[in-house]
PDB file of C-alpha atoms and ligand atoms in Angstrom:
ATOM      1  CA  MET T  29    -114.944  11.368  51.537  1.00  0.00           C
ATOM      2  CA  LEU T  30    -114.478  11.045  47.803  1.00  0.00           C
ATOM      3  CA  VAL T  31    -116.895  10.832  44.868  1.00  0.00           C
ATOM      4  CA  ASP T  32    -116.368   8.589  41.843  1.00  0.00           C
ATOM      5  CA  SER T  33    -117.648  11.005  39.186  1.00  0.00           C
ATOM      6  CA  HIS T  34    -117.880   8.358  36.435  1.00  0.00           C
ATOM      7  CA  CYS T  35    -118.492   4.621  36.643  1.00  0.00           C
ATOM      8  CA  HIS T  36    -120.503   1.894  34.912  1.00  0.00           C
ATOM      9  CA  ILE T  37    -121.520  -0.373  37.775  1.00  0.00           C
ATOM     10  CA  ASP T  38    -124.589  -1.443  35.778  1.00  0.00           C
ATOM     11  CA  PHE T  39    -122.323  -3.386  33.371  1.00  0.00           C
ATOM     12  CA  PRO T  40    -122.354  -7.207  33.404  1.00  0.00           C
ATOM     13  CA  ASP T  41    -118.791  -7.091  34.795  1.00  0.00           C
ATOM     14  CA  PHE T  42    -120.463  -6.474  38.171  1.00  0.00           C
ATOM     15  CA  ALA T  43    -122.332  -9.761  38.165  1.00  0.00           C
ATOM     16  CA  GLU T  44    -122.067  -9.970  41.972  1.00  0.00           C
ATOM     17  CA  GLY T  45    -124.496  -7.031  42.201  1.00  0.00           C
ATOM     18  CA  ALA T  46    -124.124  -3.575  43.675  1.00  0.00           C
ATOM     19  CA  GLU T  47    -123.979  -4.467  47.392  1.00  0.00           C
ATOM     20  CA  PRO T  48    -120.326  -5.621  47.555  1.00  0.00           C
ATOM     21  CA  VAL T  49    -119.284  -2.746  45.286  1.00  0.00           C
ATOM     22  CA  LEU T  50    -120.951  -0.231  47.607  1.00  0.00           C
ATOM     23  CA  ALA T  51    -119.461  -1.932  50.682  1.00  0.00           C
ATOM     24  CA  ASN T  52    -115.972  -1.563  49.180  1.00  0.00           C
ATOM     25  CA  MET T  53    -116.710   2.100  48.474  1.00  0.00           C
ATOM     26  CA  ARG T  54    -117.603   2.661  52.123  1.00  0.00           C
ATOM     27  CA  THR T  55    -114.404   0.986  53.299  1.00  0.00           C
ATOM     28  CA  ALA T  56    -112.317   3.146  50.944  1.00  0.00           C
ATOM     29  CA  GLY T  57    -114.042   6.395  52.006  1.00  0.00           C
ATOM     30  CA  VAL T  58    -115.852   6.847  48.686  1.00  0.00           C
ATOM     31  CA  GLY T  59    -119.215   8.329  49.601  1.00  0.00           C
ATOM     32  CA  HIS T  60    -120.961   8.666  46.225  1.00  0.00           C
ATOM     33  CA  ALA T  61    -120.766   7.473  42.639  1.00  0.00           C
ATOM     34  CA  LEU T  62    -122.254   8.672  39.366  1.00  0.00           C
ATOM     35  CA  CYS T  63    -123.348   5.731  37.211  1.00  0.00           C
ATOM     36  CA  VAL T  64    -123.109   6.907  33.617  1.00  0.00           C
ATOM     37  CA  SER T  65    -125.473   5.801  30.872  1.00  0.00           C
ATOM     38  CA  VAL T  66    -124.013   4.571  27.564  1.00  0.00           C
ATOM     39  CA  ASP T  67    -127.206   3.715  25.673  1.00  0.00           C
ATOM     40  CA  LEU T  68    -130.952   3.928  26.104  1.00  0.00           C
ATOM     41  CA  GLU T  69    -131.411   0.141  26.071  1.00  0.00           C
ATOM     42  CA  ARG T  70    -129.417  -0.114  29.305  1.00  0.00           C
ATOM     43  CA  PHE T  71    -130.644   3.133  30.851  1.00  0.00           C
ATOM     44  CA  PRO T  72    -133.372   1.385  32.932  1.00  0.00           C
ATOM     45  CA  ASN T  73    -130.619  -0.519  34.795  1.00  0.00           C
ATOM     46  CA  VAL T  74    -128.740   2.704  35.516  1.00  0.00           C
ATOM     47  CA  GLN T  75    -131.928   4.340  36.741  1.00  0.00           C
ATOM     48  CA  ALA T  76    -132.771   1.302  38.922  1.00  0.00           C
ATOM     49  CA  LEU T  77    -129.380   1.493  40.668  1.00  0.00           C
ATOM     50  CA  ALA T  78    -129.854   5.198  41.346  1.00  0.00           C
ATOM     51  CA  GLU T  79    -133.345   4.504  42.710  1.00  0.00           C
ATOM     52  CA  ALA T  80    -132.103   1.691  44.951  1.00  0.00           C
ATOM     53  CA  TYR T  81    -129.169   3.555  46.517  1.00  0.00           C
ATOM     54  CA  PRO T  82    -129.261   7.162  47.786  1.00  0.00           C
ATOM     55  CA  ASN T  83    -125.524   7.634  47.147  1.00  0.00           C
ATOM     56  CA  VAL T  84    -125.646   6.507  43.495  1.00  0.00           C
ATOM     57  CA  PHE T  85    -126.637   9.043  40.841  1.00  0.00           C
ATOM     58  CA  ALA T  86    -127.474   8.500  37.167  1.00  0.00           C
ATOM     59  CA  SER T  87    -126.969  10.217  33.826  1.00  0.00           C
ATOM     60  CA  VAL T  88    -128.778   9.653  30.546  1.00  0.00           C
ATOM     61  CA  GLY T  89    -127.090   9.522  27.153  1.00  0.00           C
ATOM     62  CA  VAL T  90    -125.715   7.415  24.320  1.00  0.00           C
ATOM     63  CA  HIS T  91    -121.953   6.889  24.006  1.00  0.00           C
ATOM     64  CA  PRO T  92    -120.379   8.114  20.734  1.00  0.00           C
ATOM     65  CA  ASP T  93    -119.019   4.600  20.045  1.00  0.00           C
ATOM     66  CA  HIS T  94    -122.386   2.865  20.204  1.00  0.00           C
ATOM     67  CA  GLN T  95    -123.945   1.881  16.914  1.00  0.00           C
ATOM     68  CA  ASP T  96    -127.008  -0.269  16.241  1.00  0.00           C
ATOM     69  CA  CYS T  97    -128.849   1.171  19.215  1.00  0.00           C
ATOM     70  CA  GLU T  98    -131.786   3.539  19.711  1.00  0.00           C
ATOM     71  CA  GLU T  99    -130.752   6.951  18.386  1.00  0.00           C
ATOM     72  CA  PRO T 100    -131.619   9.576  21.006  1.00  0.00           C
ATOM     73  CA  THR T 101    -133.666  12.669  20.195  1.00  0.00           C
ATOM     74  CA  VAL T 102    -133.617  15.854  22.226  1.00  0.00           C
ATOM     75  CA  GLU T 103    -137.187  15.134  23.378  1.00  0.00           C
ATOM     76  CA  ARG T 104    -136.376  11.595  24.508  1.00  0.00           C
ATOM     77  CA  LEU T 105    -133.325  12.703  26.493  1.00  0.00           C
ATOM     78  CA  VAL T 106    -135.259  15.562  28.086  1.00  0.00           C
ATOM     79  CA  GLU T 107    -138.044  13.164  29.064  1.00  0.00           C
ATOM     80  CA  LEU T 108    -135.671  10.617  30.667  1.00  0.00           C
ATOM     81  CA  ALA T 109    -133.671  13.380  32.379  1.00  0.00           C
ATOM     82  CA  ARG T 110    -136.790  14.425  34.306  1.00  0.00           C
ATOM     83  CA  HIS T 111    -136.072  11.644  36.796  1.00  0.00           C
ATOM     84  CA  PRO T 112    -134.822  13.305  40.010  1.00  0.00           C
ATOM     85  CA  LYS T 113    -131.769  11.026  40.271  1.00  0.00           C
ATOM     86  CA  VAL T 114    -130.606  11.900  36.729  1.00  0.00           C
ATOM     87  CA  VAL T 115    -128.059  14.624  37.403  1.00  0.00           C
ATOM     88  CA  ALA T 116    -126.365  14.903  33.978  1.00  0.00           C
ATOM     89  CA  ILE T 117    -126.610  14.300  30.224  1.00  0.00           C
ATOM     90  CA  GLY T 118    -124.098  11.858  28.718  1.00  0.00           C
ATOM     91  CA  GLU T 119    -121.827  10.296  28.177  1.00  0.00           C
ATOM     92  CA  THR T 120    -121.635  11.980  24.834  1.00  0.00           C
ATOM     93  CA  GLY T 121    -118.934  13.453  22.618  1.00  0.00           C
ATOM     94  CA  LEU T 122    -116.766  12.307  19.733  1.00  0.00           C
ATOM     95  CA  ASP T 123    -114.520   9.285  19.356  1.00  0.00           C
ATOM     96  CA  TYR T 124    -112.591   9.017  16.093  1.00  0.00           C
ATOM     97  CA  TYR T 125    -110.271   6.372  17.511  1.00  0.00           C
ATOM     98  CA  ARG T 126    -112.514   3.389  16.870  1.00  0.00           C
ATOM     99  CA  LEU T 127    -114.496   4.615  13.879  1.00  0.00           C
ATOM    100  CA  PRO T 128    -113.228   5.745  10.472  1.00  0.00           C
ATOM    101  CA  ARG T 129    -113.351   9.510  10.251  1.00  0.00           C
ATOM    102  CA  GLU T 130    -115.652   9.589   7.246  1.00  0.00           C
ATOM    103  CA  ALA T 131    -118.243   7.520   9.121  1.00  0.00           C
ATOM    104  CA  VAL T 132    -118.720   9.931  11.969  1.00  0.00           C
ATOM    105  CA  ASP T 133    -121.210  12.527  10.698  1.00  0.00           C
ATOM    106  CA  TRP T 134    -123.868  10.829  12.801  1.00  0.00           C
ATOM    107  CA  GLN T 135    -121.569  11.037  15.814  1.00  0.00           C
ATOM    108  CA  ARG T 136    -121.443  14.791  15.496  1.00  0.00           C
ATOM    109  CA  GLU T 137    -125.228  14.994  15.106  1.00  0.00           C
ATOM    110  CA  ARG T 138    -125.689  12.810  18.180  1.00  0.00           C
ATOM    111  CA  PHE T 139    -123.321  15.039  20.147  1.00  0.00           C
ATOM    112  CA  ARG T 140    -125.286  18.157  19.137  1.00  0.00           C
ATOM    113  CA  THR T 141    -128.507  16.434  20.233  1.00  0.00           C
ATOM    114  CA  HIS T 142    -127.065  15.823  23.710  1.00  0.00           C
ATOM    115  CA  ILE T 143    -125.866  19.419  24.089  1.00  0.00           C
ATOM    116  CA  ARG T 144    -129.322  20.697  23.099  1.00  0.00           C
ATOM    117  CA  ALA T 145    -130.963  18.363  25.621  1.00  0.00           C
ATOM    118  CA  ALA T 146    -128.553  19.501  28.340  1.00  0.00           C
ATOM    119  CA  ARG T 147    -129.339  23.137  27.620  1.00  0.00           C
ATOM    120  CA  LYS T 148    -133.071  22.394  27.798  1.00  0.00           C
ATOM    121  CA  THR T 149    -132.877  20.473  31.059  1.00  0.00           C
ATOM    122  CA  ARG T 150    -130.189  22.726  32.617  1.00  0.00           C
ATOM    123  CA  LYS T 151    -128.293  19.564  33.528  1.00  0.00           C
ATOM    124  CA  PRO T 152    -124.530  19.440  32.863  1.00  0.00           C
ATOM    125  CA  LEU T 153    -122.817  17.381  30.167  1.00  0.00           C
ATOM    126  CA  ILE T 154    -120.472  14.412  30.564  1.00  0.00           C
ATOM    127  CA  ILE T 155    -118.156  14.593  27.553  1.00  0.00           C
ATOM    128  CA  HIS T 156    -116.011  11.796  26.124  1.00  0.00           C
ATOM    129  CA  THR T 157    -113.429  12.810  23.524  1.00  0.00           C
ATOM    130  CA  ARG T 158    -110.840  10.596  21.895  1.00  0.00           C
ATOM    131  CA  SER T 159    -108.704  11.455  18.854  1.00  0.00           C
ATOM    132  CA  ALA T 160    -111.235  14.229  18.186  1.00  0.00           C
ATOM    133  CA  ALA T 161    -110.379  17.131  20.513  1.00  0.00           C
ATOM    134  CA  ASP T 162    -110.579  19.941  17.924  1.00  0.00           C
ATOM    135  CA  ASP T 163    -113.971  18.863  16.598  1.00  0.00           C
ATOM    136  CA  THR T 164    -115.254  18.261  20.137  1.00  0.00           C
ATOM    137  CA  LEU T 165    -114.322  21.777  21.224  1.00  0.00           C
ATOM    138  CA  ALA T 166    -115.689  23.283  17.981  1.00  0.00           C
ATOM    139  CA  ILE T 167    -119.103  21.663  18.485  1.00  0.00           C
ATOM    140  CA  MET T 168    -119.100  22.631  22.175  1.00  0.00           C
ATOM    141  CA  ARG T 169    -118.630  26.242  21.069  1.00  0.00           C
ATOM    142  CA  GLU T 170    -121.136  26.097  18.202  1.00  0.00           C
ATOM    143  CA  GLU T 171    -123.844  24.634  20.435  1.00  0.00           C
ATOM    144  CA  ASP T 172    -122.974  26.848  23.426  1.00  0.00           C
ATOM    145  CA  ALA T 173    -122.182  23.925  25.724  1.00  0.00           C
ATOM    146  CA  GLY T 174    -120.596  26.506  28.021  1.00  0.00           C
ATOM    147  CA  GLY T 175    -124.103  27.756  28.764  1.00  0.00           C
ATOM    148  CA  VAL T 176    -124.779  24.589  30.730  1.00  0.00           C
ATOM    149  CA  GLY T 177    -121.248  23.333  31.547  1.00  0.00           C
ATOM    150  CA  GLY T 178    -120.103  19.859  32.409  1.00  0.00           C
ATOM    151  CA  VAL T 179    -117.060  17.663  32.648  1.00  0.00           C
ATOM    152  CA  MET T 180    -114.412  16.393  30.223  1.00  0.00           C
ATOM    153  CA  HIS T 181    -114.368  12.842  31.535  1.00  0.00           C
ATOM    154  CA  CYS T 182    -111.385  10.472  31.592  1.00  0.00           C
ATOM    155  CA  PHE T 183    -109.224  13.314  30.359  1.00  0.00           C
ATOM    156  CA  THR T 184    -106.199  12.269  28.282  1.00  0.00           C
ATOM    157  CA  GLU T 185    -105.602  15.366  26.143  1.00  0.00           C
ATOM    158  CA  SER T 186    -102.995  18.143  26.291  1.00  0.00           C
ATOM    159  CA  TRP T 187    -102.940  21.186  28.559  1.00  0.00           C
ATOM    160  CA  GLY T 188    -104.015  23.273  25.531  1.00  0.00           C
ATOM    161  CA  VAL T 189    -107.225  21.261  25.225  1.00  0.00           C
ATOM    162  CA  ALA T 190    -107.792  21.403  28.994  1.00  0.00           C
ATOM    163  CA  ARG T 191    -107.323  25.178  28.925  1.00  0.00           C
ATOM    164  CA  GLN T 192    -109.971  25.590  26.201  1.00  0.00           C
ATOM    165  CA  ALA T 193    -112.447  23.370  28.079  1.00  0.00           C
ATOM    166  CA  LEU T 194    -111.766  25.287  31.311  1.00  0.00           C
ATOM    167  CA  ASP T 195    -112.389  28.550  29.438  1.00  0.00           C
ATOM    168  CA  LEU T 196    -115.807  27.180  28.441  1.00  0.00           C
ATOM    169  CA  GLY T 197    -116.523  26.627  32.145  1.00  0.00           C
ATOM    170  CA  PHE T 198    -115.927  22.870  32.094  1.00  0.00           C
ATOM    171  CA  TYR T 199    -114.418  20.663  34.784  1.00  0.00           C
ATOM    172  CA  ILE T 200    -111.641  18.147  34.066  1.00  0.00           C
ATOM    173  CA  SER T 201    -111.866  14.594  35.414  1.00  0.00           C
ATOM    174  CA  PHE T 202    -108.924  12.207  35.717  1.00  0.00           C
ATOM    175  CA  SER T 203    -109.155   8.420  35.769  1.00  0.00           C
ATOM    176  CA  GLY T 204    -106.672   5.659  36.638  1.00  0.00           C
ATOM    177  CA  ILE T 205    -104.775   6.486  33.433  1.00  0.00           C
ATOM    178  CA  VAL T 206    -103.044   9.279  35.381  1.00  0.00           C
ATOM    179  CA  THR T 207    -101.339   6.582  37.515  1.00  0.00           C
ATOM    180  CA  PHE T 208     -99.903   4.724  34.510  1.00  0.00           C
ATOM    181  CA  LYS T 209     -96.147   4.881  34.047  1.00  0.00           C
ATOM    182  CA  SER T 210     -96.476   6.148  30.457  1.00  0.00           C
ATOM    183  CA  ALA T 211     -98.706   9.095  31.438  1.00  0.00           C
ATOM    184  CA  ALA T 212     -96.067  11.686  32.407  1.00  0.00           C
ATOM    185  CA  ASP T 213     -97.596  14.391  30.157  1.00  0.00           C
ATOM    186  CA  LEU T 214    -101.046  13.773  31.593  1.00  0.00           C
ATOM    187  CA  ARG T 215     -99.693  14.048  35.141  1.00  0.00           C
ATOM    188  CA  GLU T 216     -98.395  17.489  34.218  1.00  0.00           C
ATOM    189  CA  VAL T 217    -101.936  18.473  33.130  1.00  0.00           C
ATOM    190  CA  ALA T 218    -103.356  17.041  36.380  1.00  0.00           C
ATOM    191  CA  ARG T 219    -100.907  19.181  38.319  1.00  0.00           C
ATOM    192  CA  GLN T 220    -102.088  22.358  36.571  1.00  0.00           C
ATOM    193  CA  VAL T 221    -105.886  22.078  36.509  1.00  0.00           C
ATOM    194  CA  PRO T 222    -107.283  24.607  39.013  1.00  0.00           C
ATOM    195  CA  LEU T 223    -108.265  22.890  42.252  1.00  0.00           C
ATOM    196  CA  ASP T 224    -111.843  24.167  41.946  1.00  0.00           C
ATOM    197  CA  ARG T 225    -112.300  22.466  38.529  1.00  0.00           C
ATOM    198  CA  LEU T 226    -110.823  19.072  39.285  1.00  0.00           C
ATOM    199  CA  LEU T 227    -112.768  15.793  39.440  1.00  0.00           C
ATOM    200  CA  VAL T 228    -111.702  12.158  39.867  1.00  0.00           C
ATOM    201  CA  GLU T 229    -113.287   9.027  38.465  1.00  0.00           C
ATOM    202  CA  THR T 230    -112.721   5.353  37.784  1.00  0.00           C
ATOM    203  CA  ASP T 231    -114.597   4.775  34.486  1.00  0.00           C
ATOM    204  CA  SER T 232    -114.951   1.290  36.006  1.00  0.00           C
ATOM    205  CA  PRO T 233    -115.023  -1.532  35.002  1.00  0.00           C
ATOM    206  CA  TYR T 234    -112.270  -0.159  32.701  1.00  0.00           C
ATOM    207  CA  LEU T 235    -108.895   1.448  33.389  1.00  0.00           C
ATOM    208  CA  ALA T 236    -108.072   0.204  36.882  1.00  0.00           C
ATOM    209  CA  PRO T 237    -105.379   2.412  38.440  1.00  0.00           C
ATOM    210  CA  ILE T 238    -102.036   1.100  39.595  1.00  0.00           C
ATOM    211  CA  PRO T 239    -101.763  -1.194  41.662  1.00  0.00           C
ATOM    212  CA  TYR T 240    -104.819  -2.888  40.063  1.00  0.00           C
ATOM    213  CA  ARG T 241    -103.926  -2.202  36.432  1.00  0.00           C
ATOM    214  CA  GLY T 242    -105.318  -4.916  34.134  1.00  0.00           C
ATOM    215  CA  LYS T 243    -107.893  -6.068  36.694  1.00  0.00           C
ATOM    216  CA  ARG T 244    -111.543  -5.116  36.826  1.00  0.00           C
ATOM    217  CA  ASN T 245    -111.900  -1.594  38.147  1.00  0.00           C
ATOM    218  CA  GLU T 246    -114.513  -0.462  40.700  1.00  0.00           C
ATOM    219  CA  PRO T 247    -115.509   2.837  42.350  1.00  0.00           C
ATOM    220  CA  ALA T 248    -113.536   2.169  45.562  1.00  0.00           C
ATOM    221  CA  TYR T 249    -110.322   2.432  43.525  1.00  0.00           C
ATOM    222  CA  VAL T 250    -110.892   6.132  42.839  1.00  0.00           C
ATOM    223  CA  ARG T 251    -108.963   6.492  46.098  1.00  0.00           C
ATOM    224  CA  HIS T 252    -105.750   5.647  44.171  1.00  0.00           C
ATOM    225  CA  VAL T 253    -106.424   8.368  41.598  1.00  0.00           C
ATOM    226  CA  ALA T 254    -106.962  10.975  44.338  1.00  0.00           C
ATOM    227  CA  ASP T 255    -103.856   9.854  46.255  1.00  0.00           C
ATOM    228  CA  LEU T 256    -101.695  10.166  43.128  1.00  0.00           C
ATOM    229  CA  ILE T 257    -103.007  13.653  42.329  1.00  0.00           C
ATOM    230  CA  ALA T 258    -102.462  14.791  45.935  1.00  0.00           C
ATOM    231  CA  ASP T 259     -98.898  13.537  45.709  1.00  0.00           C
ATOM    232  CA  LEU T 260     -98.327  15.257  42.335  1.00  0.00           C
ATOM    233  CA  ARG T 261     -99.545  18.573  43.666  1.00  0.00           C
ATOM    234  CA  GLY T 262     -97.796  18.280  47.036  1.00  0.00           C
ATOM    235  CA  LEU T 263    -101.124  18.581  48.858  1.00  0.00           C
ATOM    236  CA  PRO T 264    -102.657  16.551  51.695  1.00  0.00           C
ATOM    237  CA  VAL T 265    -105.022  13.846  50.405  1.00  0.00           C
ATOM    238  CA  LYS T 266    -107.767  15.450  52.502  1.00  0.00           C
ATOM    239  CA  THR T 267    -107.487  18.634  50.419  1.00  0.00           C
ATOM    240  CA  ILE T 268    -108.021  16.692  47.176  1.00  0.00           C
ATOM    241  CA  ASP T 269    -110.893  14.703  48.721  1.00  0.00           C
ATOM    242  CA  GLU T 270    -112.664  17.850  49.886  1.00  0.00           C
ATOM    243  CA  ALA T 271    -112.060  19.865  46.723  1.00  0.00           C
ATOM    244  CA  THR T 272    -113.182  17.153  44.295  1.00  0.00           C
ATOM    245  CA  THR T 273    -116.260  16.392  46.416  1.00  0.00           C
ATOM    246  CA  GLU T 274    -117.217  20.083  46.599  1.00  0.00           C
ATOM    247  CA  ASN T 275    -116.660  20.367  42.849  1.00  0.00           C
ATOM    248  CA  PHE T 276    -118.860  17.341  42.155  1.00  0.00           C
ATOM    249  CA  PHE T 277    -121.821  18.710  44.085  1.00  0.00           C
ATOM    250  CA  ARG T 278    -121.357  22.204  42.651  1.00  0.00           C
ATOM    251  CA  LEU T 279    -121.322  20.897  39.065  1.00  0.00           C
ATOM    252  CA  PHE T 280    -124.030  18.231  39.451  1.00  0.00           C
ATOM    253  CA  SER T 281    -126.157  20.611  41.463  1.00  0.00           C
ATOM    254  CA  THR T 282    -129.287  18.420  41.537  1.00  0.00           C
ATOM    255  CA  ALA T 283    -127.360  15.596  43.280  1.00  0.00           C
ATOM    256  CA  SER T 284    -128.177  15.465  46.985  1.00  0.00           C
ATOM    257  CA  ARG T 285    -125.424  14.653  49.479  1.00  0.00           C
ATOM    258  CA  SER T 286    -127.622  12.649  51.844  1.00  0.00           C
TER     259      SER T 286
HETATM  260 ZN1  LIG Z  26    -117.575   5.925  30.601  1.00  0.00          ZN
END
């Protein structure tokens, strides 16, 4: 059985509701999914999915790209993270790709807020970084994110960045991007990440892996990410399934397997 460590099945892209999505997961041998919060306005939907389905977990956080939304405080995040199905804080981090660099002071503040909330709740972080790896790692160090740990989600950076995140105790999660033809360098990183720090995800509805590239993604397709990584590493698929599932429940230690 596999776990999709990062999806957004609360998004309007899943207008058919969760039932067919969960049925497809079952068919593909995907036992659990972590539905990741991107803002506080939509958090009630994430929480409702986690309450409705034992094999769906939730996180609470505000994505670094999101503007014109409720700005989270440490207290607010800590309060929402008290829910027993909330297993992580995020997604948070830095994203200089979409926003002009001079406009991102608030992004850094928001990131620090999430790390402080994670340290308070003892729940791990889900970190998004894009075109901002050095600043992301610097803030992780300054705020002692290693004290609580977490995952670098949808990883697309170099081995050097992976190495620094691993040294801080973080896990590295690969999405469908690793199956894309252009991602040879990333495949090399996916080959090297220690087996006990590896996670897989879809980031659905985005980034559908080959052979679904360009279509709407869904948690069942995490199977294609795991298959590709098994192939890369010359390991049986079962080994990748078991390792990434063990890793998920070790990292998100308040998530129950039942
Ligand atoms: Zn995401």
